[in-house]
C-alpha positions as MATLAB code, in Angstrom:
seq = 'MFDHPELVAELVSYLSPKDMARCVATCKTFASIFEPYLYRQVDLAYRNPTMYALPRCFHHVRILRIHDYYLDSCLEDLVGAMNASESTAPTAAVTSTGMTNLQRLTISISSGIDGYSQVALNTIISILDNNSRLTHLELQMYGDLLESSVGPRLLDIMRSGLPRLQRLVLKGYHVFPVIRALEALEICLGHPNLTDVQFYTRDRHHFSREQDLIGQTLFDPLLEFLNGLDKAGTQFQETNGCQLTSLVLPYIIGGYPRSFLLPLLRTHLPHLERFEVPVLDGPYESELEEVVAGHCRNLQHVSYTFRNWMGRNSSVIEAVIRGCSRWNGLKSIRITSCDARFHIDSSRRLVETLVEHHSKTLESVELQGWDSEGVSHHVLDPIFTGCRNLKSFKVLPENKGSATFMFFAHTPTDPWVFQGIKELHLYFVQKYLYREDIEAAEQELEAGERMFEQIGKLIHLETLVLDFSDYRYHAPSEWDLDDSIEDEWLKELAGLDKLRYLCMPSRCWGEEQLSPFIDSSWPRLEKVCSWDPNGRIFKWLKAQRPWLEFVSEGRIT';
ca = [
      32.364   -4.400  -22.407;
      31.354   -7.383  -20.086;
      34.573   -6.504  -18.164;
      33.085   -3.293  -16.788;
      29.829   -4.322  -14.345;
      28.593   -0.757  -14.479;
      28.094   -1.056  -18.292;
      26.140   -4.524  -17.931;
      23.995   -3.281  -15.308;
      22.965   -0.296  -17.763;
      22.375   -3.430  -20.356;
      20.751   -5.662  -18.379;
      18.306   -2.202  -16.994;
      16.854   -3.072  -20.635;
      15.846   -6.409  -20.611;
      13.032   -8.264  -19.693;
      13.778  -11.608  -17.462;
      12.714  -13.664  -20.713;
      15.663  -11.993  -22.155;
      18.091  -12.848  -19.740;
      16.722  -16.128  -19.577;
      17.820  -16.334  -23.243;
      21.282  -14.858  -22.649;
      21.908  -17.235  -19.904;
      21.085  -20.134  -22.455;
      23.311  -19.278  -24.845;
      26.872  -20.158  -23.397;
      28.440  -20.706  -20.137;
      30.169  -17.218  -20.801;
      26.632  -15.162  -20.892;
      25.669  -17.543  -18.300;
      28.139  -16.354  -15.718;
      27.195  -12.952  -16.456;
      23.608  -12.780  -16.372;
      22.465  -15.196  -14.022;
      23.009  -12.871  -11.186;
      20.441  -10.620  -12.736;
      17.899  -13.006  -13.737;
      17.722  -14.838  -10.370;
      18.299  -11.804   -8.218;
      14.639  -11.504   -7.578;
      12.691  -14.767   -7.208;
       8.760  -14.676   -7.253;
       7.934  -18.278   -5.669;
       4.356  -19.435   -6.112;
       2.357  -22.787   -6.156;
       3.832  -25.321   -8.101;
       6.094  -22.933   -9.721;
       7.762  -24.522  -12.862;
      11.120  -22.689  -12.343;
      11.623  -24.003   -8.918;
      13.649  -26.916   -9.439;
      16.251  -24.829  -11.718;
      17.118  -23.028   -9.137;
      19.542  -24.785   -6.665;
      22.639  -24.243   -8.575;
      21.443  -20.512   -8.563;
      20.620  -19.876   -4.636;
      23.970  -18.299   -3.690;
      22.291  -15.432   -6.836;
      19.066  -14.712   -4.916;
      18.826  -11.329   -3.017;
      15.299  -10.961   -2.897;
      12.810  -13.398   -2.511;
       8.890  -13.626   -2.794;
       6.617  -16.660   -1.402;
       3.102  -15.617   -2.242;
       0.723  -18.205   -2.396;
      -2.702  -19.908   -0.554;
      -0.825  -22.813   -0.208;
       2.364  -22.420    1.922;
       3.065  -25.771    2.504;
       2.824  -27.354   -1.623;
       4.728  -23.599   -2.270;
       7.412  -24.883    0.553;
       7.831  -28.720    0.391;
       8.853  -27.753   -3.443;
      11.218  -25.059   -2.113;
      12.801  -27.066    0.149;
      12.491  -30.075   -2.540;
      14.317  -27.583   -5.017;
      17.463  -27.085   -2.190;
      17.593  -30.735   -1.218;
      19.244  -31.414   -4.746;
      22.120  -32.169   -2.447;
      22.067  -35.097   -0.315;
      20.672  -33.116    2.704;
      17.438  -33.694    3.349;
      17.070  -31.112    6.827;
      15.363  -27.918    5.898;
      17.958  -25.909    7.995;
      21.038  -27.945    6.187;
      19.510  -27.718    3.104;
      19.153  -23.983    2.825;
      22.850  -23.626    3.997;
      24.222  -26.363    1.501;
      22.686  -24.740   -1.483;
      24.069  -21.202   -0.709;
      21.007  -19.377    0.048;
      22.434  -17.356    2.372;
      22.756  -13.943    0.633;
      19.308  -12.925    1.033;
      18.774   -9.380    1.504;
      14.742   -8.816    1.116;
      12.240  -11.340    2.065;
       8.439  -11.624    1.517;
       6.111  -14.322    2.558;
       2.271  -13.283    1.505;
      -0.298  -16.116    2.324;
      -3.519  -16.522    2.382;
      -4.221  -19.640    3.985;
      -4.892  -19.927    7.399;
      -1.886  -20.644    9.829;
      -3.621  -23.560   11.800;
      -2.949  -25.319    9.091;
       0.507  -25.203    8.147;
       2.932  -28.156    8.940;
       5.463  -27.885   11.360;
       7.891  -28.464    8.355;
       6.637  -25.089    6.321;
       6.718  -23.406    9.622;
      10.210  -24.864   10.413;
      11.019  -23.871    7.074;
      10.630  -20.090    7.873;
      12.602  -20.136   10.460;
      15.340  -21.978    8.554;
      15.454  -18.933    5.794;
      15.603  -16.705    8.298;
      18.075  -18.277   10.553;
      20.538  -18.510    8.073;
      20.225  -14.993    6.341;
      21.453  -12.364    8.899;
      22.097   -9.853    5.746;
      18.414   -9.423    5.729;
      17.770   -5.628    5.557;
      13.490   -6.012    4.448;
      11.120   -8.441    5.748;
       7.613   -8.504    5.301;
       5.198  -11.610    6.859;
       1.767  -11.673    5.524;
      -0.104  -14.599    7.080;
      -3.839  -15.579    7.868;
      -3.620  -16.529   11.369;
      -1.206  -15.514   14.606;
       2.229  -16.260   13.562;
       3.313  -14.938   17.044;
       1.298  -17.512   18.652;
       2.070  -20.637   16.669;
       5.168  -22.609   17.687;
       7.714  -21.075   16.083;
       6.782  -17.852   17.677;
       9.196  -17.671   20.207;
      12.003  -18.183   18.093;
      10.905  -15.812   15.264;
      11.073  -12.873   18.080;
      14.608  -14.423   19.093;
      15.739  -13.842   15.604;
      14.145  -10.267   15.275;
      16.199   -9.681   18.334;
      19.521  -11.004   17.614;
      19.596  -12.944   14.823;
      18.882   -9.637   11.763;
      21.460   -7.437   12.969;
      20.956   -5.206    9.609;
      17.203   -5.148    9.217;
      15.793   -2.018    8.218;
      12.317   -2.501    7.332;
       9.855   -5.160    9.271;
       6.119   -5.423    8.106;
       3.717   -8.080   10.322;
       0.453   -8.370    8.432;
      -1.893  -10.743   10.103;
      -5.703  -11.118    9.107;
      -6.236  -11.433   12.994;
      -5.102   -9.185   15.694;
      -2.026  -10.261   17.278;
      -2.580  -10.837   21.122;
      -1.056   -7.909   22.988;
       1.551   -9.408   25.147;
       3.538  -10.507   22.299;
       2.612   -7.702   20.232;
       4.364   -5.494   23.176;
       7.014   -7.762   23.410;
       7.648   -7.523   19.568;
       7.832   -3.615   19.706;
       9.666   -3.570   22.193;
      12.087   -5.791   20.124;
      11.725   -3.193   17.048;
      12.639    0.199   19.277;
      15.320   -1.041   20.369;
      16.895   -2.601   16.923;
      19.855   -0.337   16.333;
      19.226   -0.170   12.800;
      15.464   -0.394   11.948;
      14.013    2.788   10.269;
      10.580    1.248    9.372;
       7.816   -0.927   11.304;
       4.585   -1.453   10.556;
       2.230   -3.695   12.490;
      -1.280   -4.197   10.145;
      -3.426   -6.386   11.679;
      -7.973   -6.667   11.214;
     -10.311   -6.607   13.923;
     -11.012   -9.713   15.666;
     -14.578   -9.120   17.552;
     -13.473  -12.429   20.459;
     -10.650  -10.909   21.525;
     -10.212  -11.489   24.615;
     -10.923   -8.034   26.916;
      -9.103   -9.716   29.819;
      -5.592  -10.283   28.054;
      -5.710   -7.055   26.712;
      -6.062   -5.629   30.514;
      -2.995   -7.862   31.194;
      -1.164   -6.324   28.276;
      -1.587   -2.338   29.550;
       0.237   -3.793   32.844;
       3.259   -4.017   29.797;
       3.490   -0.851   28.939;
       5.512    0.620   31.809;
       8.154   -1.869   31.615;
       8.373   -1.063   28.147;
       9.058    2.807   28.417;
      11.698    1.781   31.562;
      13.357   -0.378   28.749;
      13.270    2.926   26.235;
      14.828    5.090   29.180;
      17.351    2.647   29.405;
      18.417    2.767   25.677;
      18.582    6.899   26.003;
      20.571    6.794   29.254;
      23.086    4.243   27.367;
      23.154    6.111   24.345;
      23.701    9.383   26.404;
      26.689    7.411   28.400;
      28.096    6.353   24.961;
      27.846   10.092   23.143;
      25.029    7.992   21.175;
      22.137    9.693   19.200;
      19.197    9.517   22.031;
      16.113    7.184   21.152;
      15.269    4.468   18.659;
      15.838    5.153   14.513;
      12.220    4.855   13.569;
      11.535    7.392   10.843;
       8.175    5.258   10.227;
       6.016    3.411   12.701;
       2.479    1.657   12.785;
       1.739    0.519   16.286;
       0.548   -2.730   16.688;
      -3.071   -2.650   16.885;
      -4.677   -3.071   20.494;
      -8.257   -3.039   20.891;
      -8.175   -1.276   24.492;
      -6.571    1.291   22.939;
      -2.829    3.283   23.914;
      -2.852    5.014   27.297;
      -1.653    8.202   27.532;
       0.774    7.300   29.962;
       2.927    5.018   27.047;
       1.926    7.211   24.185;
       2.652   10.413   25.151;
       6.278    9.814   26.379;
       6.984    7.902   23.491;
       6.399   10.791   21.212;
       7.730   13.013   23.210;
      11.026   11.486   24.210;
      11.369    8.073   22.053;
      10.861    9.387   18.382;
      12.857   11.726   17.481;
      13.543   11.019   13.658;
       9.622   10.298   13.397;
       8.435   11.355    9.901;
       5.115    8.409    8.900;
       2.962    7.644   11.598;
      -0.198    5.665   11.597;
      -2.050    7.532   14.615;
      -3.371    4.773   16.902;
      -6.168    4.150   19.109;
      -6.330    5.875   22.290;
      -7.911    4.616   25.264;
      -9.675    7.777   26.435;
     -10.405   11.474   25.451;
      -6.707   12.717   25.272;
      -6.733   14.434   22.489;
      -5.462   18.261   23.190;
      -2.525   16.572   24.877;
      -1.529   14.619   22.014;
      -1.622   17.573   19.890;
       0.395   19.575   22.405;
       3.233   16.691   22.376;
       3.072   16.385   18.000;
       3.345   20.313   18.603;
       6.056   20.150   20.660;
       8.286   17.191   19.845;
       7.370   15.787   16.376;
       9.040   18.151   13.987;
      10.161   15.606   11.488;
       6.151   14.268   11.040;
       5.273   14.714    7.686;
       2.759   11.572    6.873;
       0.347   10.370    8.561;
      -2.541    7.938    8.225;
      -5.472    6.796   10.803;
      -8.255    4.408   11.128;
     -11.580    4.792   11.875;
     -12.952    1.356   13.172;
     -16.277   -0.102   13.561;
     -16.637    0.393   17.071;
     -15.145    3.978   17.337;
     -18.235    6.113   16.276;
     -18.005    9.239   13.967;
     -15.424   11.341   15.901;
     -12.765   12.720   13.977;
     -11.196   14.499   16.974;
      -8.022   12.144   17.626;
      -6.518   12.711   13.802;
      -7.380   16.391   13.414;
      -5.367   17.055   16.952;
      -2.450   15.101   15.003;
      -3.003   17.350   11.751;
      -3.565   20.515   13.853;
       0.021   19.659   15.318;
       1.545   19.140   12.821;
       0.928   22.841   11.565;
       3.524   24.277   14.234;
       6.389   22.231   11.817;
       7.064   22.003    8.190;
       3.361   20.691    7.606;
       2.089   17.663    6.019;
       3.092   16.104    3.221;
       0.829   13.286    2.643;
      -2.111   11.788    4.485;
      -3.990    8.216    4.104;
      -7.516    7.819    5.739;
      -9.336    4.619    6.377;
     -12.759    4.196    7.410;
     -13.938    0.662    8.574;
     -17.237    2.429    9.595;
     -19.847    2.639    6.942;
     -21.203    5.038    8.932;
     -19.227    7.506    9.022;
     -20.599   10.924    9.507;
     -20.231   13.809    6.604;
     -20.168   16.120    9.785;
     -16.802   14.600   10.862;
     -15.723   14.176    6.906;
     -16.300   17.891    6.470;
     -14.802   19.032    9.554;
     -11.562   16.709    9.022;
     -10.880   17.851    5.751;
     -11.231   21.531    6.432;
      -8.918   21.156    8.781;
      -6.452   19.670    7.169;
      -6.986   22.164    4.156;
      -6.778   25.197    6.332;
      -3.490   23.776    7.897;
      -1.909   22.198    5.318;
      -2.955   23.235    2.070;
       0.691   24.463    0.605;
       2.676   21.250    1.489;
       0.016   18.732    0.858;
       1.523   16.360   -1.941;
      -0.779   12.967   -1.385;
      -4.422   12.365   -0.269;
      -5.837    8.693   -0.062;
      -9.307    7.856    1.049;
     -10.332    4.460    1.550;
     -13.576    3.069    3.104;
     -14.698    6.676    3.049;
     -18.763    6.740    3.807;
     -21.524    4.502    2.396;
     -22.913    7.564    0.853;
     -19.730    8.405   -1.267;
     -17.155   10.942   -1.065;
     -19.151   13.913   -1.254;
     -18.259   17.913   -2.711;
     -17.605   19.002    1.189;
     -14.804   16.366    0.969;
     -14.027   17.063   -2.601;
     -14.132   20.909   -2.942;
     -11.419   21.960   -0.201;
      -9.069   19.712   -1.586;
      -9.711   20.101   -5.072;
      -9.784   23.706   -4.984;
      -7.480   24.519   -1.894;
      -4.512   22.294   -2.321;
      -2.569   23.353   -5.246;
       0.984   21.440   -4.640;
      -1.470   18.251   -4.834;
       0.420   15.332   -6.605;
      -1.152   12.530   -5.934;
      -5.145   11.751   -4.642;
      -6.407    8.501   -4.514;
     -10.161    7.416   -3.583;
      -9.598    3.575   -3.814;
     -12.600    1.153   -4.715;
     -12.562   -1.086   -1.437;
     -11.588   -1.690    2.032;
     -12.971   -4.365    3.763;
     -16.019   -4.622    2.078;
     -16.907   -1.128    2.616;
     -17.195    0.762   -1.040;
     -15.118    4.536   -1.226;
     -16.707    6.174   -4.454;
     -17.752    9.412   -5.862;
     -20.776   10.456   -7.724;
     -20.215   12.679  -10.980;
     -22.740   15.184   -9.540;
     -20.286   15.649   -6.598;
     -17.212   16.644   -8.553;
     -16.409   20.294   -8.027;
     -17.227   21.930  -10.720;
     -14.749   24.999  -10.044;
     -11.178   24.899  -11.570;
      -9.093   22.399   -9.993;
      -6.122   23.910   -8.687;
      -3.439   21.029   -8.396;
      -2.029   21.739  -12.071;
       0.872   19.646  -11.119;
      -0.587   16.561   -9.925;
       1.160   13.424  -11.485;
      -1.064   10.239   -9.894;
      -4.911   10.029  -10.066;
      -7.471    7.324   -8.898;
     -10.879    7.765   -8.733;
     -14.170    5.688   -8.539;
     -17.462    6.798   -9.739;
     -20.887    5.189   -9.709;
     -23.885    6.254  -11.652;
     -26.745    6.758   -9.392;
     -29.606    7.545  -11.862;
     -30.532    5.305  -14.365;
     -32.185    7.130  -18.159;
     -35.329    4.891  -17.388;
     -35.691    5.800  -13.548;
     -35.050    9.323  -13.846;
     -34.415   11.276  -17.346;
     -33.631   14.803  -15.899;
     -31.511   13.471  -13.205;
     -29.344   11.403  -15.395;
     -28.662   14.472  -17.859;
     -27.722   15.953  -14.993;
     -24.946   13.471  -14.290;
     -24.039   12.744  -17.356;
     -23.156   16.937  -17.908;
     -21.335   16.780  -14.670;
     -19.510   13.410  -16.090;
     -18.266   15.517  -19.302;
     -17.214   18.614  -17.424;
     -14.876   16.054  -15.223;
     -13.394   14.784  -17.735;
     -12.885   17.677  -19.161;
     -10.894   18.687  -15.944;
      -8.602   15.517  -16.267;
      -7.810   16.576  -19.664;
      -6.348   19.821  -18.560;
      -4.064   17.862  -15.778;
      -1.239   18.174  -18.625;
       1.246   16.358  -16.023;
      -0.531   13.651  -15.341;
       1.552   10.214  -15.325;
      -0.858    7.497  -13.762;
      -4.308    7.916  -14.089;
      -6.842    4.935  -12.684;
     -10.712    5.194  -13.337;
     -13.473    2.898  -12.405;
     -16.970    3.131  -12.674;
     -20.049    0.973  -11.924;
     -23.812    1.281  -10.682;
     -24.396    2.843   -7.416;
     -26.776    0.031   -6.385;
     -25.245   -3.373   -7.589;
     -21.718   -1.825   -7.994;
     -21.756   -3.831  -11.311;
     -21.329   -2.676  -14.808;
     -23.943   -3.860  -16.464;
     -26.204   -1.132  -16.511;
     -24.175    1.804  -17.503;
     -26.283    4.377  -19.465;
     -22.979    6.669  -19.594;
     -20.443    4.206  -21.829;
     -21.455    5.404  -25.324;
     -20.455    8.592  -23.720;
     -17.399    7.651  -22.493;
     -16.977    6.123  -25.857;
     -17.378    8.652  -28.119;
     -16.788   12.169  -26.869;
     -15.138   12.061  -22.851;
     -12.025    9.733  -23.547;
     -10.789   12.279  -26.189;
     -10.961   14.933  -23.520;
      -7.641   13.020  -22.180;
      -5.713   13.250  -25.961;
      -3.663   16.440  -24.475;
      -2.030   14.129  -21.377;
       1.362   13.453  -23.432;
       3.058   12.081  -20.339;
       0.332    9.860  -19.151;
       2.788    6.542  -18.506;
       0.172    4.528  -16.923;
      -3.647    4.303  -17.859;
      -6.315    2.049  -16.054;
     -10.030    1.967  -17.329;
     -12.876   -0.908  -17.815;
     -12.526   -2.097  -21.317;
     -16.257   -1.378  -22.133;
     -14.871    2.540  -21.683;
     -12.041    2.290  -24.573;
     -14.834    2.085  -27.605;
     -14.312    0.193  -30.980;
     -12.223    0.661  -33.656;
     -13.668    3.923  -34.751;
     -11.193    5.475  -31.800;
      -8.363    4.031  -32.714;
      -6.663    6.732  -34.929;
      -7.285    8.685  -31.858;
      -5.617    6.415  -29.289;
      -2.632    5.412  -31.718;
      -1.802    9.673  -31.854;
      -2.517   10.140  -28.081;
      -0.338    9.231  -24.925;
       3.369    8.497  -26.677;
       4.853    8.036  -23.159;
       2.198    5.376  -22.260;
       3.961    2.211  -21.062;
       1.491    0.318  -19.071;
      -2.273   -0.209  -20.061;
      -4.684   -1.936  -17.485;
      -8.505   -3.115  -18.358;
     -10.493   -6.086  -17.513;
     -10.388   -7.313  -20.864;
      -6.799   -6.611  -22.350;
      -7.611   -9.420  -25.060;
     -10.235   -7.341  -26.692;
     -10.669   -5.768  -30.243;
      -9.297   -2.588  -29.511;
      -6.421   -3.982  -27.424;
      -5.049   -6.075  -29.918;
      -5.316   -3.627  -32.561;
      -2.967   -1.437  -30.005;
      -0.670   -4.245  -29.037;
       0.239   -4.289  -32.920;
       0.893   -0.422  -33.111;
       2.953   -0.311  -29.799;
       4.576   -4.045  -29.431;
       6.408   -2.696  -26.152;
       3.139   -2.000  -24.140;
       2.669   -3.733  -21.306;
      -0.502   -4.946  -20.779;
      -2.624   -6.161  -17.634;
      -6.182   -7.781  -16.366;
      -8.116   -6.660  -13.334;
     -10.698   -8.463  -11.797;
     -11.707   -4.900  -10.114;
      -9.766   -2.045  -11.026;
      -7.449   -0.480   -8.295;
];
């Protein structure tokens, strides 16, 4: 059996990392068989005790994730492990121990980049230098990596040192200076194999407007560069334009001018399927709609972010929504609002435009940071009663300080038409307390019961995430509805036979009296998420279904 790699791979698919570690410890023969699978993916966190066992297995690592608040400490430990050989230089250490086969690298650090040591930054560059086979690279850091001491070297590596790179994600707490951002964008647009490029940043109010104006002058050279690529491709009978299918442009506070964005979409992105619509530097929405309708025939997934200073105008994303109706129609949309004042008229108009043009094709809707007054029935009704092919709907709890939630009273009362939906994330708040308004609280109770009845009819659900809190404090301490959820509402979900992942606050699970119900429900359940997976009901459930995976979340997401 072990002479057939395909059979070994099938066997490993049923083993946990702990199981594989036991196999490795059995004998040298098993170690040689299972080590490549055990160490294929390595996650490094602060003072990871397993780090020093890695040196002899570095050549097996294909996926490396470094995530911690303490980049220096994490990389010091990594370098210490790699320096099991006599070398002490970071670059030599990486080479000497054979960490040259990485295919995916993720570095996600929350501490400020200004506090990083030069050794830590050089170690990152060393890992990139010695892994030209990388296909996926994600760097998420608090600060501006492109403006750090290793920024120019990082751009050089992106330009010529990672020829197989297919996906690049750069995330930073601060916005990239526009000059560096456009330089990185030029590299990405000219890369022969990149298909997915994402720049994610946050607003920085002290951003230099003068620097932004300088950056605006760089758009013309960037277009000339793209035109040169197209001419070269035509000369050698190659496909015109870059190969990007997914693009999130760097955030530029002044917005993208029509002289750059329209030609970019019209000529240079023929394969684009996913696009984060950027900020515009002026009102040219109608021209944008014409370009999308005329040239973006593959575009089926869009997202848009409302910034604090943009006001409540949704005309830009509405133009793109209308333009996409010319071809195959949108399959997914994600709307993020950093503005708690997002106006109900804008949200209503946006959703009505979306449903009018794409109700037959839309499969995924995601709302983040939507409105300080909750996601209203004006938003929910058209989606819940008009999008029959919806497979995923998410109202996510928080986004950059703005809460996104729903009231039970705003839940559509008409039958939900997306009976084939597989993933549902809803975040509810209780607006009225019994001690303050009995009649309103009773009405809310009835609306909540109807909502659970509707969810219970979605028999194809595989993922269900429900979260609840108090309206004013967004805290679970004064929920009047807990008893109803425990006693009656939860039983409405008994028919969800295909459910694999269920996530709810632990107080909604009830006590031992619900044990028989839970034991007979959700036969395919694989993963349970709650605030307190060590509660009595969960201890009982673990004993009944030892294969279940239990996770704890401070906030259900």
